[in-house]
Short mmCIF file of C-alpha atoms in Angstrom, two decimals:
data_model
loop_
_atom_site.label_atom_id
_atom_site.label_comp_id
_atom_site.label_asym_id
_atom_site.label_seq_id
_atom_site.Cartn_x
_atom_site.Cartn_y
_atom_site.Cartn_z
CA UNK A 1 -217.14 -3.24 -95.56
CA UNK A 2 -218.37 -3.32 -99.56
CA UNK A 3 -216.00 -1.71 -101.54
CA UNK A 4 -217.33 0.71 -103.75
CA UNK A 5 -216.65 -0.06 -107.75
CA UNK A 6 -214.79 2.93 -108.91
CA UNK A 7 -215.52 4.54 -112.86
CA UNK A 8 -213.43 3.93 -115.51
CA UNK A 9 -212.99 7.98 -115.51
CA UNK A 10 -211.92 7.93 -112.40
CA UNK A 11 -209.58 5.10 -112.69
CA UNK A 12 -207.53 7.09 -115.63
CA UNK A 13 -207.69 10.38 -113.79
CA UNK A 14 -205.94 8.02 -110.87
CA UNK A 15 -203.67 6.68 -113.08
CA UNK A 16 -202.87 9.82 -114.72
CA UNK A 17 -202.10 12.20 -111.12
CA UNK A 18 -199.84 8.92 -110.37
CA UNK A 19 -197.91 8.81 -113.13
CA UNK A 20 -197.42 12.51 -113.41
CA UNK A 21 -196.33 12.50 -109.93
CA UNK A 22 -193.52 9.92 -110.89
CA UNK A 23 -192.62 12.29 -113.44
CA UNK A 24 -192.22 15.07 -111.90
CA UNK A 25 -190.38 13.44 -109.39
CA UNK A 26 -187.91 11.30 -111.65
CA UNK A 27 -184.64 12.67 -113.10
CA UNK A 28 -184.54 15.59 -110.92
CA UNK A 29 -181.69 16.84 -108.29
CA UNK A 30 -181.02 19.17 -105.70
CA UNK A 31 -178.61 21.45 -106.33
CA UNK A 32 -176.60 25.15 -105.49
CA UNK A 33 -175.65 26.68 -108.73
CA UNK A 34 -173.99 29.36 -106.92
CA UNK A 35 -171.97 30.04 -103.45
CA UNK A 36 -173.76 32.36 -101.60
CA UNK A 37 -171.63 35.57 -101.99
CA UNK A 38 -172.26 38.49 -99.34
CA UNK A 39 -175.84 39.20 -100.30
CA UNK A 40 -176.47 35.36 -99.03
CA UNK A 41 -178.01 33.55 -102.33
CA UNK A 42 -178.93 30.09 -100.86
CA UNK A 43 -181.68 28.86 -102.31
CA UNK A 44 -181.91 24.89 -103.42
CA UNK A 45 -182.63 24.69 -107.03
CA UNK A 46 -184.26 21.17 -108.19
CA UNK A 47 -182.90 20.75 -111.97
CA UNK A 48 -183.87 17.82 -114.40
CA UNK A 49 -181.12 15.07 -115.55
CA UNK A 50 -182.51 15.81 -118.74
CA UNK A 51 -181.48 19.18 -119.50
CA UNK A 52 -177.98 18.79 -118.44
CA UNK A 53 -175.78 22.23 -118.03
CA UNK A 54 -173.85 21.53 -121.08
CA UNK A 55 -176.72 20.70 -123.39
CA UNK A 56 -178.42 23.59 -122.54
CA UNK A 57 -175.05 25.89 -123.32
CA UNK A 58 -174.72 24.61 -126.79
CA UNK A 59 -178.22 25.16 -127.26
CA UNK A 60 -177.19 29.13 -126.29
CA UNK A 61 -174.45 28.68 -128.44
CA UNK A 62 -176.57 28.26 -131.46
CA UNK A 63 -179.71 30.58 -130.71
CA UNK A 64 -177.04 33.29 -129.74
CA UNK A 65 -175.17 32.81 -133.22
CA UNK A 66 -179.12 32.75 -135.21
CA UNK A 67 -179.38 35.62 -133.27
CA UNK A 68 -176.55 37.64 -134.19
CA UNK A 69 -176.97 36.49 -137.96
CA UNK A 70 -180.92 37.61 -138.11
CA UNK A 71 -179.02 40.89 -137.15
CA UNK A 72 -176.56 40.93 -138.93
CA UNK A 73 -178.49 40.36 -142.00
CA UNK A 74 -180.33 43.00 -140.68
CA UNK A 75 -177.44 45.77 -140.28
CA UNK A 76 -178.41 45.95 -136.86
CA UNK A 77 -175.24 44.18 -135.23
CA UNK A 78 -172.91 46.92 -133.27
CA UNK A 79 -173.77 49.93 -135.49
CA UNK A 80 -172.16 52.29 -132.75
CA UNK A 81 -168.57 51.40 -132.07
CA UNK A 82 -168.62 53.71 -128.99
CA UNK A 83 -171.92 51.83 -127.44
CA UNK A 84 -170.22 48.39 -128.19
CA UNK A 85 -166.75 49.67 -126.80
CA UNK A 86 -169.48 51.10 -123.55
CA UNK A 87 -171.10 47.83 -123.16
CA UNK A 88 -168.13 45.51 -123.35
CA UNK A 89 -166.12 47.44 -120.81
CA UNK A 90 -168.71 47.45 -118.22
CA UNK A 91 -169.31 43.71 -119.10
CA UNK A 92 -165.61 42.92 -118.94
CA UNK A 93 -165.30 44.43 -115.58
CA UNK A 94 -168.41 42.46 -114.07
CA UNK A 95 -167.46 39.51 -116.05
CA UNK A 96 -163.95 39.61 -113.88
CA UNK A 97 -166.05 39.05 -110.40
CA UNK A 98 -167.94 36.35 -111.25
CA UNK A 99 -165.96 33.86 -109.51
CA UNK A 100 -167.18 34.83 -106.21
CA UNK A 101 -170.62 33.27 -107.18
CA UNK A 102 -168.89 30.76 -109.15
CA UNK A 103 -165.53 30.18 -109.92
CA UNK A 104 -166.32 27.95 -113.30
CA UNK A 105 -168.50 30.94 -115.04
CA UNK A 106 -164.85 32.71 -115.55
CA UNK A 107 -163.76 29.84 -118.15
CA UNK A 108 -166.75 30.66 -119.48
CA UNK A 109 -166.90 32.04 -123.38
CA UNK A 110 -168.54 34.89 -122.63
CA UNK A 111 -170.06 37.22 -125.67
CA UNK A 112 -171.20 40.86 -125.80
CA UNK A 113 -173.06 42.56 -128.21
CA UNK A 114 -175.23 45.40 -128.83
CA UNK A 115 -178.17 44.88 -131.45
CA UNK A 116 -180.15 48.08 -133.23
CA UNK A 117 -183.55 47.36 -132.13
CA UNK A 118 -186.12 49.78 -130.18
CA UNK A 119 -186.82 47.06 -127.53
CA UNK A 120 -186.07 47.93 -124.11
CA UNK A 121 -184.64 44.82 -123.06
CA UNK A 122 -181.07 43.10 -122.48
CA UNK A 123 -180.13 39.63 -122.02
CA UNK A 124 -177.63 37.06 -121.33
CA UNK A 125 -178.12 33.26 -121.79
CA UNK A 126 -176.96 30.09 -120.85
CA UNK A 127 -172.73 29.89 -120.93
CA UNK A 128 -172.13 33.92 -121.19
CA UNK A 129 -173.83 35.07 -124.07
CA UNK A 130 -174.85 38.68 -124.11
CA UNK A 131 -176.87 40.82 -125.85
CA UNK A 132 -177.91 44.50 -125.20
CA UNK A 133 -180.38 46.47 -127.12
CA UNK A 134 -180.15 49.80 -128.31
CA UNK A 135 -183.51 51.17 -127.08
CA UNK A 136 -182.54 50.42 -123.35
CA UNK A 137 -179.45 53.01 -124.13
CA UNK A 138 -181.50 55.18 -125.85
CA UNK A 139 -184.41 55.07 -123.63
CA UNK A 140 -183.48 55.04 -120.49
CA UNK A 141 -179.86 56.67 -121.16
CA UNK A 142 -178.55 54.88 -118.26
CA UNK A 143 -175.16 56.34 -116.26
CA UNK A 144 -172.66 53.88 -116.42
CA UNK A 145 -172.87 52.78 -112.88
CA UNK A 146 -177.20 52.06 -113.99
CA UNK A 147 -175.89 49.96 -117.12
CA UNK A 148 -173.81 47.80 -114.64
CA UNK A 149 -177.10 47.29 -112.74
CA UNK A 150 -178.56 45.63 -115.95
CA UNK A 151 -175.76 44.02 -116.94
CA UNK A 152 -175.29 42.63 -113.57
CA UNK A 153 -178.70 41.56 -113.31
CA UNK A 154 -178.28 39.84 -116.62
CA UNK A 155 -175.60 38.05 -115.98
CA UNK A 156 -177.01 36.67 -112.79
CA UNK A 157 -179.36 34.83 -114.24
CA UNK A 158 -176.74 32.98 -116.08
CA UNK A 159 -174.57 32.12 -112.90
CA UNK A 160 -177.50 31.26 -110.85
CA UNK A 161 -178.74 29.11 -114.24
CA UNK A 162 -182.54 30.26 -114.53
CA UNK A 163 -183.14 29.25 -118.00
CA UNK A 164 -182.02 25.85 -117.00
CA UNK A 165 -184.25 25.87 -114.26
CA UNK A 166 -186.99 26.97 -116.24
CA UNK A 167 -186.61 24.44 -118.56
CA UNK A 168 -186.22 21.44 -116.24
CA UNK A 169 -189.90 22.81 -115.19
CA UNK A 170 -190.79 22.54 -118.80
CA UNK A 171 -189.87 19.42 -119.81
CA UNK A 172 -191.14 17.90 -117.03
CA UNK A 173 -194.26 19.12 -117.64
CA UNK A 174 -194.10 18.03 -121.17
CA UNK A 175 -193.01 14.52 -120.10
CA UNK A 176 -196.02 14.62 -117.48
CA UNK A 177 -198.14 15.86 -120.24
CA UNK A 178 -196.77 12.49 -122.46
CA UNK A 179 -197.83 10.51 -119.85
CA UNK A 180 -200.79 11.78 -119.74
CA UNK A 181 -201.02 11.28 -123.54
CA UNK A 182 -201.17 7.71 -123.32
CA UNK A 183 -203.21 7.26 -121.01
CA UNK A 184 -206.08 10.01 -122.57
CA UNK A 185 -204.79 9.38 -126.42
CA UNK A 186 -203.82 12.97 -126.47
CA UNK A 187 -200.36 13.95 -128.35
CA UNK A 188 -197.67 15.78 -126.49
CA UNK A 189 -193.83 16.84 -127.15
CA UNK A 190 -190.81 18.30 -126.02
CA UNK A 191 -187.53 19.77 -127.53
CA UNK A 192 -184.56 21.21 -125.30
CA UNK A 193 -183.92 23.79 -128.07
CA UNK A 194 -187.42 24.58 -128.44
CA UNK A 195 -187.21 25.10 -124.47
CA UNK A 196 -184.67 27.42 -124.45
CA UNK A 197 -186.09 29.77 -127.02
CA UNK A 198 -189.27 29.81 -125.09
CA UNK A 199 -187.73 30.69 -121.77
CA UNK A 200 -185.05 33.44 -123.31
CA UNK A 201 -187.72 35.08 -125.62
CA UNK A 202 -191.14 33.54 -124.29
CA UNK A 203 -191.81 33.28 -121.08
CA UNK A 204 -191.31 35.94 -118.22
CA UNK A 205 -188.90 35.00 -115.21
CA UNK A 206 -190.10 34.21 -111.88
CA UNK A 207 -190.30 36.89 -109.27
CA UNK A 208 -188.17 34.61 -107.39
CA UNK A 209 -185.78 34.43 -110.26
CA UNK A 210 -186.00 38.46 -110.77
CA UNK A 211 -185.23 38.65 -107.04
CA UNK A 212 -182.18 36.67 -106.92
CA UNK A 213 -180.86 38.23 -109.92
CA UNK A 214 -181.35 41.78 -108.41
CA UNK A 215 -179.44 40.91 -105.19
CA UNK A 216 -176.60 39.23 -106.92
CA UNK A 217 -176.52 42.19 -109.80
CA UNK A 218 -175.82 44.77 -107.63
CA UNK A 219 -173.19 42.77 -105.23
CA UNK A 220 -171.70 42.18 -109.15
CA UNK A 221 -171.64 45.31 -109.68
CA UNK A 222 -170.04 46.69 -106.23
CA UNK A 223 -167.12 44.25 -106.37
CA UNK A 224 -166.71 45.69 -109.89
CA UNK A 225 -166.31 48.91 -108.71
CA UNK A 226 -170.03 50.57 -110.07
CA UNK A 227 -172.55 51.75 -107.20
CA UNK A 228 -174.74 49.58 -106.41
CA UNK A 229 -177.10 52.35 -105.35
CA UNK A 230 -177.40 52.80 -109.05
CA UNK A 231 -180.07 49.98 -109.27
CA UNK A 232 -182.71 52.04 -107.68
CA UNK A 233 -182.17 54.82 -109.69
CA UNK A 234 -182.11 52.20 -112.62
CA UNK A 235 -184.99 50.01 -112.02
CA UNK A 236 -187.39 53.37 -111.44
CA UNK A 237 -186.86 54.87 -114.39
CA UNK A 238 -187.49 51.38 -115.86
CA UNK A 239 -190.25 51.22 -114.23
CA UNK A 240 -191.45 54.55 -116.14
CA UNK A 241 -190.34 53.97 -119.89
CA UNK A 242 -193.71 53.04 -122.45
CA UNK A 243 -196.49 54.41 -119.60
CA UNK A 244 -199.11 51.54 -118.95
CA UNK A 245 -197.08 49.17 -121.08
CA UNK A 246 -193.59 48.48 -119.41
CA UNK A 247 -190.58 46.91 -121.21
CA UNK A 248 -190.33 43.45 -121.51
CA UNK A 249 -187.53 43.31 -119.46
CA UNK A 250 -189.82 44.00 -116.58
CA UNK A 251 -191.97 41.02 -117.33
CA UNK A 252 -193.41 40.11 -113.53
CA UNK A 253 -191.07 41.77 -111.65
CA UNK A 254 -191.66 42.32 -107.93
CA UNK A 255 -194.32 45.45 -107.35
CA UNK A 256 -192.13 48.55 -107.97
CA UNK A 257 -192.10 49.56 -103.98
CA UNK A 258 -191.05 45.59 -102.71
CA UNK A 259 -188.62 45.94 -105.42
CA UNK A 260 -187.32 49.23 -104.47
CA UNK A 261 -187.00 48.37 -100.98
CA UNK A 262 -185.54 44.87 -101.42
CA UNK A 263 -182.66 47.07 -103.59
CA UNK A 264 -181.99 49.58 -101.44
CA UNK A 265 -181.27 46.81 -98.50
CA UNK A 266 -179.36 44.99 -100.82
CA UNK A 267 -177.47 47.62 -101.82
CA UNK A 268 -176.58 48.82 -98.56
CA UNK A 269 -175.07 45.37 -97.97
CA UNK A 270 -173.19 45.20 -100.37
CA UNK A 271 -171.94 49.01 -100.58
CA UNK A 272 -168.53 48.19 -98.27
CA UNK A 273 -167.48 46.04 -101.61
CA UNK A 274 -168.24 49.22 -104.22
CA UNK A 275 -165.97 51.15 -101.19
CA UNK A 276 -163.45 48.99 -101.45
CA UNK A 277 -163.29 48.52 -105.08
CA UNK A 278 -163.40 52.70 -105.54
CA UNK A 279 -160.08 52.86 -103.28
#
């Protein structure tokens, strides 16, 4: 049989989907960031050697620090000593059942804070660093058992390490996107910092991500002693702050009636822990 001469073109573009599938398959690792707890979190995460667990918390460390300085300069840092004193005590008491997802996170150095800012939004990053804004209490005026909900959520994505997951994506992708460079002659670059910024402010989470975090929020909360019921009640009114335009802390979320059903089940199985806790 002649072989048929193949194009220089289609040489490179060869060369190219090889090498980024080498890429993308180098340096990564299976892992559980979390034990399951009762709501049954299980999925394999696949995380990059290159954005190691510990990098990526001092990274936190000093975005959460430029953070708290841009508002502090600002004199937006904990204006209300009775919303920081709120905020800290919920966080405190979810903060004390982390262990159940993992027992490491409660060595952790966590930080709360509450910053003066109209956003509708709340956060917690890499290593236990929270931030709450005031337009989420202001807004929404959530019960104490909905702020738990938040926080919960929050801190899930911490224990379950999103951002790091997120960033492994991205950094392969830059590295595939080096490759590429020099094969094409195109430029390309990455920076773990620059990574983290762009997944805690940037980029939206997953819907698998916002999933996860809802299911292990609200078992957070119950062991904590908060109802977990509160979610729905949470998540709706969410769902109806700024009309057409929803907070960014709803960035693509699950459709408002998968989301509402997935919490309600959830909560149900997880509302013999809030029982417990109450007694």
């Amino acid at each position: 049989m002649k072989k048929t001469k193949r194009s220089p073109v289609f040489r490179r573009a060869a060369m190219a989907a090889a090498a980024l599938a080498l890429v993308a398959a180098a340096g990564c690792e299976s892992v559980n960031t979390t034990q399951g707890g009762t709501i049954g979190i299980d999925r394999t995460q696949r995380m990059s050697s290159l954005v190691s667990e510990q990098q990526l918390d001092q990274q936190a460390v000093q975005l959460y620090q430029q953070t708290l300085s841009g508002a502090r300069s600002k004199g937006q840092l904990n204006t209300n000593a009775s919303q920081l004193a709120r905020v800290r005590t919920i966080s405190q008491r979810l903060i004390a059942q982390v262990g159940v997802f993992r027992p490491d996170a409660t060595k952790w150095k966590w930080e709360v804070n509450v910053i003066d800012d109209k956003e509708v939004n709340a956060w917690c990053m890499p290593g236990g660093k929270i931030a709450v804004y005031t337009g989420l209490i202001n807004t929404v005026k959530p019960t104490d058992d909905e702020l738990a909900a938040v926080l919960g959520h929050e801190i899930a994505h911490a224990l379950r390490e999103h951002a790091r997951e997120r960033a492994s994506e991205q950094m392969a992708t830059s590295m595939g996107l080096s490759v590429l460079a020099a094969i094409t002659g195109s430029q390309a670059s990455s920076d773990l910092g620059g990574a983290l910024a762009n997944v805690m402010f940037g980029l939206p989470n997953s819907r698998l991500h916002e999933t996860e975090a809802d299911r292990m929020g609200v078992e957070l909360a119950a062991r904590a002693g908060y109802d977990p019921r509160a979610a729905v009640t949470l998540w709706t009114k969410m769902g109806q702050v700024g009309g057409s335009a929803p907070p960014e802390i709803l960035s693509t979320h699950p459709s408002a009636e998968s989301r509402i059903a997935d919490l309600k089940q959830a909560s149900e199985k997880v509302l013999p822990l809030y029982q417990q806790a109450r007694r």
